[in-house]
CSV table of C-alpha atoms in Angstrom, one decimal:
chain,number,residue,atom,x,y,z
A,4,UNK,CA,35.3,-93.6,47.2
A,5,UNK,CA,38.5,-91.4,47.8
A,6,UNK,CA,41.3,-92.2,45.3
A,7,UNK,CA,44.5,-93.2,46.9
A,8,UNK,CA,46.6,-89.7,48.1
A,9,UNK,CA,50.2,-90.7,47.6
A,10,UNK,CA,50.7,-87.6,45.2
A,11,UNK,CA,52.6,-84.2,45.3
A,12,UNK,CA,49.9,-81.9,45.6
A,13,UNK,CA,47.6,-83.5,48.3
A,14,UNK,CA,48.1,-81.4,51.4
A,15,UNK,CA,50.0,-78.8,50.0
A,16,UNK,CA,48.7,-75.0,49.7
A,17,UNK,CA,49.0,-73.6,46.3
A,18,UNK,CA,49.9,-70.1,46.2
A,19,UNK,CA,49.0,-69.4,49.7
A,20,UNK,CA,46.0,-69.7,48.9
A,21,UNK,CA,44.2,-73.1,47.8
A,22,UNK,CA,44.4,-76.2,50.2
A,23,UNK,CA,44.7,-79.5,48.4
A,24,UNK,CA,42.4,-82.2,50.1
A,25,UNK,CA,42.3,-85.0,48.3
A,26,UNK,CA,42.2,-86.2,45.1
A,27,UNK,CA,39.1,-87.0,42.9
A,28,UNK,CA,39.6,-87.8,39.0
A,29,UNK,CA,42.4,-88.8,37.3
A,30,UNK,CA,42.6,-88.0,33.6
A,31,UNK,CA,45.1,-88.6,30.8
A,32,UNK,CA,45.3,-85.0,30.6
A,33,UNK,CA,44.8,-83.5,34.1
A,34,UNK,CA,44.1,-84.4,37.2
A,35,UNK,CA,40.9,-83.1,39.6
A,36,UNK,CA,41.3,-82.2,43.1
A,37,UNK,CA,38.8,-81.2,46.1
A,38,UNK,CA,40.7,-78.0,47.6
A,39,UNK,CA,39.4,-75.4,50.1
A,40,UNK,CA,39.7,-72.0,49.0
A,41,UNK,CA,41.4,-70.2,52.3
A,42,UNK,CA,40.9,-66.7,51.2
A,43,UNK,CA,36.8,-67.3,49.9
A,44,UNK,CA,36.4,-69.7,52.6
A,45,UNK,CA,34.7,-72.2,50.3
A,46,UNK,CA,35.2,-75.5,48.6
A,47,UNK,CA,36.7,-75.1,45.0
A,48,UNK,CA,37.7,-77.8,42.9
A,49,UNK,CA,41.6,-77.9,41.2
A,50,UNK,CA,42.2,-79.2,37.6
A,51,UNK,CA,46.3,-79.6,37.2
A,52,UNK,CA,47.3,-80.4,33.8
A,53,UNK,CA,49.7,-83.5,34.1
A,54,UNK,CA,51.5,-84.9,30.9
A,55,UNK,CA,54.2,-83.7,28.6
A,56,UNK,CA,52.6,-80.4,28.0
A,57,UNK,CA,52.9,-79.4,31.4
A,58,UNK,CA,57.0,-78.4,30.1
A,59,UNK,CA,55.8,-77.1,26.9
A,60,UNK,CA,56.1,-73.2,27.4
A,61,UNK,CA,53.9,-72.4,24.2
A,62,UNK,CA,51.2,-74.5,25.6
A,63,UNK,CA,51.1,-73.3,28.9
A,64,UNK,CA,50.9,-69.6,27.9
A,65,UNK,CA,48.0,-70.2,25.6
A,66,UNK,CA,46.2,-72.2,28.7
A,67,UNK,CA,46.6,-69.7,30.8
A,68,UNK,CA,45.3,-67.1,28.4
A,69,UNK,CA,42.2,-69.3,27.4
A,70,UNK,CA,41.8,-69.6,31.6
A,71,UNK,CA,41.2,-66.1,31.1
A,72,UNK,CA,39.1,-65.9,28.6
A,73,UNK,CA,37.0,-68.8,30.5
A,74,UNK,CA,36.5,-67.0,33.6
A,75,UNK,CA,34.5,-64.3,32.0
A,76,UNK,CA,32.1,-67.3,31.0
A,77,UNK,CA,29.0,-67.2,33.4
A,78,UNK,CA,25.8,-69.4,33.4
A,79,UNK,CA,24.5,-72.0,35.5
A,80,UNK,CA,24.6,-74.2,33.3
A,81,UNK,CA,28.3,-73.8,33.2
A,82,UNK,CA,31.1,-74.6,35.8
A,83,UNK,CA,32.6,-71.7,36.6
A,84,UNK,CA,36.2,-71.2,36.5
A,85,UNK,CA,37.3,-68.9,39.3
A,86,UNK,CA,41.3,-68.6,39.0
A,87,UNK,CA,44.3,-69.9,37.5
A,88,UNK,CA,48.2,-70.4,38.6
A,89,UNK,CA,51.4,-72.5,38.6
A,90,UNK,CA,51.7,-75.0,41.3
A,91,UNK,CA,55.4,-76.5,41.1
A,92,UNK,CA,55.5,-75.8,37.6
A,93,UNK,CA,52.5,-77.3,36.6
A,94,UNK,CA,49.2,-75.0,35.5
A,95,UNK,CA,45.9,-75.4,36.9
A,96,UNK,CA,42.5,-73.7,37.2
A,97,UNK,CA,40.3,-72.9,39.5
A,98,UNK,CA,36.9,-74.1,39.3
A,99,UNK,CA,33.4,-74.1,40.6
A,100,UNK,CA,33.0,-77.3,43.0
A,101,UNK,CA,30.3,-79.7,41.8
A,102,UNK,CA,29.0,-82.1,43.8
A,103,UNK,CA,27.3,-84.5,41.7
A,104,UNK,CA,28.1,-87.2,38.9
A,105,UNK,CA,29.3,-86.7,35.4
A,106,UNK,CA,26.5,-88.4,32.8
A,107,UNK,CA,29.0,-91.0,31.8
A,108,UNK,CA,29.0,-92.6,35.9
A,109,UNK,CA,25.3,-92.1,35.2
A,110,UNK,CA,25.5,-94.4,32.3
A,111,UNK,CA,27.9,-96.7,34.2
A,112,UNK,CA,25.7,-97.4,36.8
A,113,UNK,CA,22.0,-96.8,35.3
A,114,UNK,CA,22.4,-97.7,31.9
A,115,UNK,CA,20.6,-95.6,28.8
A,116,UNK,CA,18.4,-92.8,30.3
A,117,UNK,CA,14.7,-92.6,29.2
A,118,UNK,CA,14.2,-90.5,26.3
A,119,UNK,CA,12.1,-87.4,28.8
A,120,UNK,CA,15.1,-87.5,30.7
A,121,UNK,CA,17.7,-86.7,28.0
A,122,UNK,CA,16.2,-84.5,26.5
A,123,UNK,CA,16.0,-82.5,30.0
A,124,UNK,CA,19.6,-83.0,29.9
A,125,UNK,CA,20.2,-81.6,27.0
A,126,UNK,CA,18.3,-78.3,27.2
A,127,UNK,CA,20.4,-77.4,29.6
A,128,UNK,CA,23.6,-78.5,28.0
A,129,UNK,CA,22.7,-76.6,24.7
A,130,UNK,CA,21.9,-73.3,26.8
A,131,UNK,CA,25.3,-73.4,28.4
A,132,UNK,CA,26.8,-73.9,25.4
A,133,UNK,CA,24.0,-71.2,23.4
A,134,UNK,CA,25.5,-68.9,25.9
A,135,UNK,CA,29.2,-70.1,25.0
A,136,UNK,CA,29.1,-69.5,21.5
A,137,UNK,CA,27.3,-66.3,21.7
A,138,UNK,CA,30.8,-65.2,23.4
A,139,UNK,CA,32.7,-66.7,21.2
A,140,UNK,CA,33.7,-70.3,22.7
A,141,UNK,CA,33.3,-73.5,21.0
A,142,UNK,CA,34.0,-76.3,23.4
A,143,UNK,CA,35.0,-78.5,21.2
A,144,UNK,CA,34.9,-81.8,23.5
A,145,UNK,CA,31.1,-82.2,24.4
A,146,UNK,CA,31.1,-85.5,26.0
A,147,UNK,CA,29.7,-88.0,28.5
A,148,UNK,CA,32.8,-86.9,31.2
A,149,UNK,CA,32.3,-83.3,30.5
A,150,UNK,CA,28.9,-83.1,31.8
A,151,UNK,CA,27.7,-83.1,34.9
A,152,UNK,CA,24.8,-83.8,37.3
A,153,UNK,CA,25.1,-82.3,40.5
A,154,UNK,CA,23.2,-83.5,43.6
A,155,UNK,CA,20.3,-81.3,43.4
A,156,UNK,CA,19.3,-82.4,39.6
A,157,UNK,CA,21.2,-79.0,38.1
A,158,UNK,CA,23.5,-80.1,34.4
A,159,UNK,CA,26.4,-77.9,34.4
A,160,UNK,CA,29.0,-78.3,31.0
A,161,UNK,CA,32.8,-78.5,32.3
A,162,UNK,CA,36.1,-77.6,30.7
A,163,UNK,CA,35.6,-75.2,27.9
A,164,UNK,CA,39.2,-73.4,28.4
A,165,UNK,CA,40.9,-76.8,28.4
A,166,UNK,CA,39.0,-78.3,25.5
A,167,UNK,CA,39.8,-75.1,23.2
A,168,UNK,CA,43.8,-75.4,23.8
A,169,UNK,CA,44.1,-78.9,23.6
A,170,UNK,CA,42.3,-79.3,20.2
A,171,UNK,CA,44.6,-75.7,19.3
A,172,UNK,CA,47.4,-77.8,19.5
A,173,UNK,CA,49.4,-79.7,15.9
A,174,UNK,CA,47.5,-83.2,15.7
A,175,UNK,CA,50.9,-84.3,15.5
A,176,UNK,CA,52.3,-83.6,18.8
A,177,UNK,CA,51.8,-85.5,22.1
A,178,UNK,CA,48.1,-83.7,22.5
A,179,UNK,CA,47.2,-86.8,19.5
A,180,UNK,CA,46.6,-89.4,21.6
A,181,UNK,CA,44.1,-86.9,23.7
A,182,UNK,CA,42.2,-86.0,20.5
A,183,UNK,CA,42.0,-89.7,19.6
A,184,UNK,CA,40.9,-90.6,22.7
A,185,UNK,CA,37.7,-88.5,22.5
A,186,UNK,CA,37.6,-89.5,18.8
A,187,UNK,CA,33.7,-91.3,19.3
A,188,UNK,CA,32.3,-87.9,19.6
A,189,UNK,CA,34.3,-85.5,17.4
A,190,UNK,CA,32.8,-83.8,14.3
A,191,UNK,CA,33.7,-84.7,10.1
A,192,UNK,CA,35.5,-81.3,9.8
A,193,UNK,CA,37.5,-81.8,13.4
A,194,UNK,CA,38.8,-85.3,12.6
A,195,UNK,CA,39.8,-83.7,8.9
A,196,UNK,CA,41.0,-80.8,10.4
A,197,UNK,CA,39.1,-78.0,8.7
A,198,UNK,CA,38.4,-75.0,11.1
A,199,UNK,CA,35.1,-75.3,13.4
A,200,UNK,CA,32.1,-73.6,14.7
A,201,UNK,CA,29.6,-74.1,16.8
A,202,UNK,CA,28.4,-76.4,14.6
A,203,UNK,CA,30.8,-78.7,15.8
A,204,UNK,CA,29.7,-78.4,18.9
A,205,UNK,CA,26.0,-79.6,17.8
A,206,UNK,CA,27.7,-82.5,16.1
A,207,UNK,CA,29.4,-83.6,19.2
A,208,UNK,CA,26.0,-83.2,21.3
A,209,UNK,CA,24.1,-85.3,18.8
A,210,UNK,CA,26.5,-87.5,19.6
A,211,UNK,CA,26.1,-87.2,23.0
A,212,UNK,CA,22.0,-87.6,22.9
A,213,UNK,CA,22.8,-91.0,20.8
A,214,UNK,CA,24.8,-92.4,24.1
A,215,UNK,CA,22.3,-91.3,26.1
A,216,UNK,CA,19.3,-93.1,24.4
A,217,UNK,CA,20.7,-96.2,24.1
A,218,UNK,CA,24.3,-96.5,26.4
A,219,UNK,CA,26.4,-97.1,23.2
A,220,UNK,CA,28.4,-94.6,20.8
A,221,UNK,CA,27.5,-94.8,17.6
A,222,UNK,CA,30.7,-95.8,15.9
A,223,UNK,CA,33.4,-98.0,17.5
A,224,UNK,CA,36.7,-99.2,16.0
A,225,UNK,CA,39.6,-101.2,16.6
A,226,UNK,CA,41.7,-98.5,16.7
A,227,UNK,CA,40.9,-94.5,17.5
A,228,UNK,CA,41.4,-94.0,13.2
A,229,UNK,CA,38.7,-96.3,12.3
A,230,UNK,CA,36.2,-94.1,14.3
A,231,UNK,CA,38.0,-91.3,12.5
A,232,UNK,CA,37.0,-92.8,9.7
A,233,UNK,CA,33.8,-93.9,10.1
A,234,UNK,CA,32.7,-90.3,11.1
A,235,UNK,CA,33.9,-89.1,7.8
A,236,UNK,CA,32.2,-91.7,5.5
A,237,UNK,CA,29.2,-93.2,7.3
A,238,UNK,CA,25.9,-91.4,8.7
A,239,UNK,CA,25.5,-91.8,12.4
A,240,UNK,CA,22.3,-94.2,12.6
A,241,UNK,CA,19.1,-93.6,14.2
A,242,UNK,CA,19.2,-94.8,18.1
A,243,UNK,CA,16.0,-96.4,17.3
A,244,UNK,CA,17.7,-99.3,15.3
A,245,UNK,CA,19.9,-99.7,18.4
A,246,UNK,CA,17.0,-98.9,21.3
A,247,UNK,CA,13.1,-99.6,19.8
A,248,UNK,CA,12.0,-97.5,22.1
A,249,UNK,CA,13.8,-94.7,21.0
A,250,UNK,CA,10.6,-92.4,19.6
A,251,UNK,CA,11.1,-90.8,16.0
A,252,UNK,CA,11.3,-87.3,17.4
A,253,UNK,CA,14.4,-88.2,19.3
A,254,UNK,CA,15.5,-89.7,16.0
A,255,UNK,CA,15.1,-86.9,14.2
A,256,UNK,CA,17.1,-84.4,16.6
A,257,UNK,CA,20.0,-87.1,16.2
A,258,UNK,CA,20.0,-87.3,12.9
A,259,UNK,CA,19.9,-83.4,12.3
A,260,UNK,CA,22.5,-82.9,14.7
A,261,UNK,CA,24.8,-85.3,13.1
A,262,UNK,CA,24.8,-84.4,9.5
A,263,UNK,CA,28.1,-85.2,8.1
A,264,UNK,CA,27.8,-82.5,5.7
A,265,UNK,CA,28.1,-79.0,8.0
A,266,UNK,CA,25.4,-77.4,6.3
A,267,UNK,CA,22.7,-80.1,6.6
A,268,UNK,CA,23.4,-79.6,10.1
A,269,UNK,CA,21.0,-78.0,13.1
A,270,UNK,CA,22.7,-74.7,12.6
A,271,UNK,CA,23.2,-73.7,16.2
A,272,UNK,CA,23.2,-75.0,19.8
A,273,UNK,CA,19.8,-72.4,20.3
A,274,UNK,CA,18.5,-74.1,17.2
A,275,UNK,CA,19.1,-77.0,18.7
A,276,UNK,CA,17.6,-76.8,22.0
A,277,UNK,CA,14.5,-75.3,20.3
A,278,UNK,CA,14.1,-78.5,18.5
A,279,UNK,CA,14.6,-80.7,22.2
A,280,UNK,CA,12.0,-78.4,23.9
A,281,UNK,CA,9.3,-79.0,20.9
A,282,UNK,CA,10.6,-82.9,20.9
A,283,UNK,CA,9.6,-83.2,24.7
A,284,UNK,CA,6.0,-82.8,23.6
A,285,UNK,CA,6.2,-85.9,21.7
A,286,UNK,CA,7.8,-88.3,24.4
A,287,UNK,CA,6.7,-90.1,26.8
A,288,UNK,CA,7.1,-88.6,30.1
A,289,UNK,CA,9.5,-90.1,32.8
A,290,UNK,CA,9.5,-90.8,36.5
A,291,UNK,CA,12.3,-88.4,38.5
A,292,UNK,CA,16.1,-88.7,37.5
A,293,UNK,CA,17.9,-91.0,40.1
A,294,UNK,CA,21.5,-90.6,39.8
């Protein structure tokens, strides 16, 4: 369903290049448009940062500069980011076009996946991020929205650039509320605020393998800080006590992805992903993905 248009970028063309046609996702951060490349001649999708930031000339120097850096990211399981500008004042990138669903409509509309099909996911989630690390990214927001499935059953990760500035940012300022809002899946040493590593990233996928076991996050709160809180002092659970059905290899990658302590941790996202392809021996298979 196409989100309503009254906005201030639909139908305009940015830099004299990139045709706005409607918009797709909204986001407390940044919005997502559809956009025809007029140069390429191809479909390209437009991520404009919205919010207080947008004025904040520090901020939007270090975007663009990690925009950069992003574009020289490449692997298919990995959106592609293809450009970046100013449109009235405002930055954006642009990225690869997916058609397709992120895991967390999946969820919405299916419910938990069976335990063949996420771990298919997540082979391809931890090679795009395998191959992120090895050029020195760490994503740093591995969630449900920042996956996706595209219409031919490929997993692409999304907004690696984005995810590294934000979290750059003093916890203080007005990017808070975007680190709390993402809270449910961030590592011990991000919500203390000790430098990361890819290790954070295998935290934050554990996480992500939990939800998509048994359609729940493994710590909830009544606030944002009491899921802080609960990642610092309490071990995320097996998704077996949650989903039965959940088999103990799939309990075991959780569990080993989600050490509290760093160094208990899977130690990388290859590690990782080593672990999921020996794990899919032990499951039961599954019928094809609908999404």
């Amino acid at each position: 369903m196409t989100l309503p248009t009254a906005d201030p970028f639909v139908g305009q063309v940015l830099e004299n290049r990139y045709q706005v046609d409607e918009l797709i996702a909204r986001g407390g951060m940044a919005n997502v448009y559809r956009a025809s490349d007029l140069k390429l001649g191809r479909t390209v999708a437009l991520k404009i940062l919205a919010g207080s930031l947008a004025n904040d000339p520090n901020f939007v120097e270090r975007f663009m500069h990690e925009a950069k850096a992003s574009a020289a990211l490449m692997h298919p399981n990995v959106v592609a980011v293809h450009d970046q500008g100013l449109a009235l004042g405002f930055p954006f990138l642009v990225m690869e076009f997916v058609p397709g669903k992120t895991i967390r409509e999946v969820l919405a509309v299916h419910g938990p996946f069976a335990s063949a099909h996420a771990l298919e996911i997540m082979k391809s989630v931890l090679a795009g991020l395998a191959a992120a690390h090895d050029a020195g990214f760490v994503h740093r927001d591995i969630k449900p929205e920042n996956v996706l499935i595209t219409n031919d059953g490929q997993i692409k990760v999304t907004d690696f650039g984005l995810a590294r500035v934000i979290a750059d940012q003093p916890a203080t300022s007005n990017t808070g509320a975007v680190l709390l809002g993402t809270m449910a899946y961030l590592s011990p040493e991000q919500v203390q605020q000790h430098p990361v590593d890819a290790r954070s990233d295998v935290y934050s996928s554990g996480i992500l393998l939990y939800e998509m076991v048994t359609g729940r996050v493994p710590f909830t709160g009544a606030t944002p800080l009491d899921v802080a809180y609960r990642h610092v002092n309490e071990d995320v659970p097996a998704p077996s006590i949650l989903q039965p059905d959940v088999p103990p290899a799939v309990d075991h990658l959780v569990l080993g992805a989600t050490a509290r302590n760093i160094h208990n941790r899977i130690s990388s996202a290859r590690a990782f992903q080593e672990n999921v392809f020996r794990a899919l021996s032990a499951v039961p298979e599954a019928e094809s993905l609908i999404t």
